[in-house]
PDB file of C-alpha atoms in Angstrom:
ATOM      1  CA  MET A  63     -29.533   2.866  49.930  1.00  0.00           C
ATOM      2  CA  ASN A  64     -29.282   0.890  46.730  1.00  0.00           C
ATOM      3  CA  ASP A  65     -30.816  -2.467  45.805  1.00  0.00           C
ATOM      4  CA  ILE A  66     -27.519  -4.046  44.798  1.00  0.00           C
ATOM      5  CA  SER A  67     -26.500  -7.203  46.586  1.00  0.00           C
ATOM      6  CA  GLY A  68     -24.251  -8.889  44.027  1.00  0.00           C
ATOM      7  CA  PRO A  69     -22.777  -8.918  40.546  1.00  0.00           C
ATOM      8  CA  GLN A  70     -26.120  -9.955  39.020  1.00  0.00           C
ATOM      9  CA  ASP A  71     -27.722  -6.731  40.221  1.00  0.00           C
ATOM     10  CA  VAL A  72     -24.808  -4.651  38.965  1.00  0.00           C
ATOM     11  CA  TYR A  73     -25.002  -6.401  35.583  1.00  0.00           C
ATOM     12  CA  LYS A  74     -28.722  -5.746  35.406  1.00  0.00           C
ATOM     13  CA  CYS A  75     -28.262  -2.037  36.214  1.00  0.00           C
ATOM     14  CA  LEU A  76     -25.276  -1.422  33.959  1.00  0.00           C
ATOM     15  CA  VAL A  77     -25.929  -3.698  30.978  1.00  0.00           C
ATOM     16  CA  GLU A  78     -29.511  -4.887  30.725  1.00  0.00           C
ATOM     17  CA  GLU A  79     -31.224  -1.648  31.774  1.00  0.00           C
ATOM     18  CA  ALA A  80     -28.600   0.745  30.364  1.00  0.00           C
ATOM     19  CA  PRO A  81     -29.976   3.368  27.983  1.00  0.00           C
ATOM     20  CA  GLU A  82     -26.440   3.992  26.614  1.00  0.00           C
ATOM     21  CA  GLY A  83     -26.084   0.530  25.115  1.00  0.00           C
ATOM     22  CA  TRP A  84     -24.730  -2.817  26.085  1.00  0.00           C
ATOM     23  CA  LEU A  85     -21.086  -2.179  25.108  1.00  0.00           C
ATOM     24  CA  LEU A  86     -20.701   0.780  27.436  1.00  0.00           C
ATOM     25  CA  GLY A  87     -22.584  -1.175  30.117  1.00  0.00           C
ATOM     26  CA  LEU A  88     -20.311  -4.193  29.781  1.00  0.00           C
ATOM     27  CA  LEU A  89     -17.246  -2.022  30.040  1.00  0.00           C
ATOM     28  CA  ALA A  90     -18.676  -0.246  33.109  1.00  0.00           C
ATOM     29  CA  PHE A  91     -19.470  -3.637  34.639  1.00  0.00           C
ATOM     30  CA  ALA A  92     -15.872  -4.723  34.029  1.00  0.00           C
ATOM     31  CA  VAL A  93     -14.584  -1.520  35.666  1.00  0.00           C
ATOM     32  CA  LEU A  94     -16.711  -2.133  38.767  1.00  0.00           C
ATOM     33  CA  GLU A  95     -15.707  -5.800  38.941  1.00  0.00           C
ATOM     34  CA  GLU A  96     -12.057  -4.791  38.688  1.00  0.00           C
ATOM     35  CA  GLN A  97     -12.607  -2.513  41.693  1.00  0.00           C
ATOM     36  CA  ARG A  98     -14.140  -5.447  43.595  1.00  0.00           C
ATOM     37  CA  ILE A  99     -11.178  -7.693  42.761  1.00  0.00           C
ATOM     38  CA  ASP A 100      -8.753  -4.975  43.877  1.00  0.00           C
ATOM     39  CA  TRP A 101     -10.705  -4.661  47.140  1.00  0.00           C
ATOM     40  CA  MET A 102     -10.590  -8.446  47.626  1.00  0.00           C
ATOM     41  CA  ARG A 103      -6.804  -8.495  47.076  1.00  0.00           C
ATOM     42  CA  HIS A 104      -6.378  -5.628  49.500  1.00  0.00           C
ATOM     43  CA  VAL A 105      -8.423  -7.389  52.203  1.00  0.00           C
ATOM     44  CA  GLU A 106      -6.491 -10.613  51.647  1.00  0.00           C
ATOM     45  CA  ALA A 107      -3.151  -8.792  51.799  1.00  0.00           C
ATOM     46  CA  LYS A 108      -4.126  -6.991  55.030  1.00  0.00           C
ATOM     47  CA  SER A 109      -5.760  -9.894  56.876  1.00  0.00           C
ATOM     48  CA  GLY A 110      -4.183 -12.884  55.177  1.00  0.00           C
ATOM     49  CA  VAL A 111      -7.657 -14.422  54.755  1.00  0.00           C
ATOM     50  CA  VAL A 112      -9.645 -14.787  51.527  1.00  0.00           C
ATOM     51  CA  THR A 113     -12.865 -12.748  51.510  1.00  0.00           C
ATOM     52  CA  THR A 114     -16.098 -14.602  52.113  1.00  0.00           C
ATOM     53  CA  SER A 115     -19.255 -14.376  50.069  1.00  0.00           C
ATOM     54  CA  ASP A 116     -20.910 -12.457  52.936  1.00  0.00           C
ATOM     55  CA  GLN A 117     -18.125  -9.861  52.855  1.00  0.00           C
ATOM     56  CA  ILE A 118     -18.486  -9.557  49.065  1.00  0.00           C
ATOM     57  CA  ARG A 119     -22.275  -9.153  49.396  1.00  0.00           C
ATOM     58  CA  THR A 120     -21.697  -6.461  52.048  1.00  0.00           C
ATOM     59  CA  TRP A 121     -19.236  -4.704  49.704  1.00  0.00           C
ATOM     60  CA  TYR A 122     -21.886  -4.639  46.963  1.00  0.00           C
ATOM     61  CA  GLU A 123     -24.580  -3.430  49.381  1.00  0.00           C
ATOM     62  CA  GLN A 124     -22.348  -0.605  50.631  1.00  0.00           C
ATOM     63  CA  LEU A 125     -21.622   0.659  47.126  1.00  0.00           C
ATOM     64  CA  PRO A 126     -22.907   4.213  46.777  1.00  0.00           C
ATOM     65  CA  SER A 127     -25.124   4.861  43.757  1.00  0.00           C
ATOM     66  CA  SER A 128     -22.422   7.209  42.463  1.00  0.00           C
ATOM     67  CA  ALA A 129     -20.105   4.188  42.069  1.00  0.00           C
ATOM     68  CA  LEU A 130     -22.202   3.004  39.124  1.00  0.00           C
ATOM     69  CA  ASP A 131     -22.081   6.504  37.612  1.00  0.00           C
ATOM     70  CA  ARG A 132     -18.295   6.639  38.055  1.00  0.00           C
ATOM     71  CA  ALA A 133     -17.960   3.227  36.428  1.00  0.00           C
ATOM     72  CA  ARG A 134     -20.045   4.433  33.464  1.00  0.00           C
ATOM     73  CA  GLY A 135     -17.904   7.586  33.232  1.00  0.00           C
ATOM     74  CA  ASN A 136     -14.683   5.586  33.314  1.00  0.00           C
ATOM     75  CA  ALA A 137     -16.049   3.229  30.668  1.00  0.00           C
ATOM     76  CA  GLU A 138     -17.103   6.143  28.483  1.00  0.00           C
ATOM     77  CA  ASN A 139     -13.651   7.725  28.794  1.00  0.00           C
ATOM     78  CA  VAL A 140     -11.994   4.449  27.838  1.00  0.00           C
ATOM     79  CA  LEU A 141     -14.279   4.004  24.827  1.00  0.00           C
ATOM     80  CA  ASN A 142     -13.695   7.611  23.695  1.00  0.00           C
ATOM     81  CA  ALA A 143      -9.928   7.221  23.987  1.00  0.00           C
ATOM     82  CA  TYR A 144     -10.108   3.960  22.054  1.00  0.00           C
ATOM     83  CA  ALA A 145     -12.282   5.550  19.353  1.00  0.00           C
ATOM     84  CA  GLN A 146      -9.812   8.424  18.982  1.00  0.00           C
ATOM     85  CA  GLU A 147      -6.903   5.995  18.721  1.00  0.00           C
ATOM     86  CA  VAL A 148      -8.699   3.937  16.074  1.00  0.00           C
ATOM     87  CA  THR A 149      -9.606   7.087  14.137  1.00  0.00           C
ATOM     88  CA  ARG A 150      -6.017   8.334  14.291  1.00  0.00           C
ATOM     89  CA  SER A 151      -4.734   4.943  13.186  1.00  0.00           C
ATOM     90  CA  ILE A 152      -7.152   4.824  10.258  1.00  0.00           C
ATOM     91  CA  ASP A 153      -6.296   8.395   9.254  1.00  0.00           C
ATOM     92  CA  GLU A 154      -2.575   7.599   9.339  1.00  0.00           C
ATOM     93  CA  GLY A 155      -3.206   4.477   7.275  1.00  0.00           C
ATOM     94  CA  TYR A 156      -5.076   6.449   4.615  1.00  0.00           C
ATOM     95  CA  LYS A 157      -2.417   9.179   4.596  1.00  0.00           C
ATOM     96  CA  ARG A 158       0.337   6.589   4.266  1.00  0.00           C
ATOM     97  CA  ALA A 159      -1.507   4.794   1.477  1.00  0.00           C
ATOM     98  CA  ALA A 160      -2.092   8.065  -0.364  1.00  0.00           C
ATOM     99  CA  MET A 161       1.542   9.088  -0.005  1.00  0.00           C
ATOM    100  CA  ASP A 162       2.722   5.659  -1.137  1.00  0.00           C
ATOM    101  CA  GLY A 163       0.428   5.920  -4.143  1.00  0.00           C
ATOM    102  CA  VAL A 164       1.760   9.359  -5.054  1.00  0.00           C
ATOM    103  CA  VAL A 165       5.382   8.305  -4.597  1.00  0.00           C
ATOM    104  CA  VAL A 166       4.919   5.137  -6.642  1.00  0.00           C
ATOM    105  CA  ALA A 167       3.146   7.091  -9.392  1.00  0.00           C
ATOM    106  CA  GLU A 168       5.986   9.631  -9.492  1.00  0.00           C
ATOM    107  CA  ILE A 169       8.587   6.873  -9.682  1.00  0.00           C
ATOM    108  CA  ARG A 170       6.695   5.176 -12.484  1.00  0.00           C
ATOM    109  CA  SER A 171       6.282   8.431 -14.386  1.00  0.00           C
ATOM    110  CA  SER A 172       9.956   9.315 -13.911  1.00  0.00           C
ATOM    111  CA  SER A 173      10.986   6.019 -15.517  1.00  0.00           C
ATOM    112  CA  ARG A 174       9.079   7.178 -18.602  1.00  0.00           C
ATOM    113  CA  PHE A 175      10.691  10.623 -18.536  1.00  0.00           C
ATOM    114  CA  TRP A 176      13.591   9.973 -20.912  1.00  0.00           C
ATOM    115  CA  PRO A 177      11.559   8.346 -23.691  1.00  0.00           C
ATOM    116  CA  LYS A 178       9.052  11.191 -23.485  1.00  0.00           C
ATOM    117  CA  PHE A 179      11.827  13.754 -23.377  1.00  0.00           C
ATOM    118  CA  LEU A 180      13.555  12.294 -26.454  1.00  0.00           C
ATOM    119  CA  ALA A 181      10.261  12.091 -28.348  1.00  0.00           C
ATOM    120  CA  ASN A 182       9.563  15.740 -27.537  1.00  0.00           C
ATOM    121  CA  VAL A 183      13.071  16.782 -28.644  1.00  0.00           C
ATOM    122  CA  ALA A 184      12.639  14.864 -31.918  1.00  0.00           C
ATOM    123  CA  ALA A 185       9.248  16.479 -32.498  1.00  0.00           C
ATOM    124  CA  GLY A 186      10.805  19.880 -31.829  1.00  0.00           C
ATOM    125  CA  LEU A 187      13.586  19.214 -34.321  1.00  0.00           C
ATOM    126  CA  VAL A 188      11.126  18.078 -36.993  1.00  0.00           C
ATOM    127  CA  GLY A 189       8.989  21.153 -36.377  1.00  0.00           C
ATOM    128  CA  THR A 190      12.051  23.401 -36.592  1.00  0.00           C
ATOM    129  CA  LEU A 191      13.167  21.715 -39.822  1.00  0.00           C
ATOM    130  CA  MET A 192       9.734  22.143 -41.399  1.00  0.00           C
ATOM    131  CA  PHE A 193       9.629  25.797 -40.342  1.00  0.00           C
ATOM    132  CA  SER A 194      13.113  26.343 -41.814  1.00  0.00           C
ATOM    133  CA  VAL A 195      12.150  24.769 -45.155  1.00  0.00           C
ATOM    134  CA  LEU A 196       9.009  26.883 -45.298  1.00  0.00           C
ATOM    135  CA  LEU A 197      11.013  29.997 -44.437  1.00  0.00           C
ATOM    136  CA  VAL A 198      13.569  29.229 -47.207  1.00  0.00           C
ATOM    137  CA  LEU A 199      10.764  28.746 -49.740  1.00  0.00           C
ATOM    138  CA  ILE A 200       9.180  32.044 -48.753  1.00  0.00           C
ATOM    139  CA  VAL A 201      12.532  33.829 -49.064  1.00  0.00           C
ATOM    140  CA  LEU A 202      13.175  32.258 -52.476  1.00  0.00           C
ATOM    141  CA  VAL A 203       9.753  33.244 -53.725  1.00  0.00           C
ATOM    142  CA  ALA A 204      10.102  36.779 -52.401  1.00  0.00           C
ATOM    143  CA  LEU A 205      13.583  37.338 -53.855  1.00  0.00           C
ATOM    144  CA  ARG A 206      13.010  35.787 -57.277  1.00  0.00           C
ATOM    145  CA  ASP A 207       9.903  37.905 -58.051  1.00  0.00           C
ATOM    146  CA  PRO A 208       7.938  35.242 -59.917  1.00  0.00           C
ATOM    147  CA  SER A 209       5.321  37.613 -61.228  1.00  0.00           C
ATOM    148  CA  PRO A 210       3.641  36.503 -64.509  1.00  0.00           C
ATOM    149  CA  VAL A 211       5.194  39.417 -66.375  1.00  0.00           C
ATOM    150  CA  ALA A 212       8.705  38.485 -65.174  1.00  0.00           C
ATOM    151  CA  ILE A 213       8.181  34.827 -66.104  1.00  0.00           C
ATOM    152  CA  ILE A 214       7.052  35.779 -69.625  1.00  0.00           C
ATOM    153  CA  LYS A 215      10.102  38.041 -70.027  1.00  0.00           C
ATOM    154  CA  GLN A 216      12.399  35.231 -68.912  1.00  0.00           C
ATOM    155  CA  VAL A 217      10.827  32.799 -71.341  1.00  0.00           C
ATOM    156  CA  GLN A 218      11.120  35.306 -74.232  1.00  0.00           C
ATOM    157  CA  GLU A 219      14.760  36.006 -73.413  1.00  0.00           C
ATOM    158  CA  ALA A 220      15.485  32.306 -73.249  1.00  0.00           C
ATOM    159  CA  GLN A 221      13.976  31.866 -76.733  1.00  0.00           C
ATOM    160  CA  ARG A 222      15.973  34.774 -78.203  1.00  0.00           C
ATOM    161  CA  VAL A 223      19.197  33.437 -76.875  1.00  0.00           C
ATOM    162  CA  LYS A 224      18.639  30.177 -78.656  1.00  0.00           C
TER     163      LYS A 224
END
């Protein structure tokens, strides 16, 4: 037999003396009270008479001790399902925010693509032009043979011609 004779005793067992914590106890208490209300509706539907306080007290007294354990189990299952749903929702929110951030960053960077592209093409052209000028100078120097002996000969020939 149990020492439960009303909702105050159930509340004390499930909430006040619960080692699991008050939230789980409150939810278990709500589960058990919902069962009582369903029982009261069933009795009223069958007999057409509202249950009396003596009948309710008898219902509480006839509760097996496993009813409190089942209520705790149901409450724990509900809290676990809710925690998983909240976790999934938060994860989806972070994923969505990360994806939005990546997409927005790509769109912003793509709007700067053409100016960057044109600047890189211009830099490539300038580099190519500088390389070409340097290459022409090297070719001119190599073909003209500007050795000191050749320069002196050219100067002497220029003076003889005059």
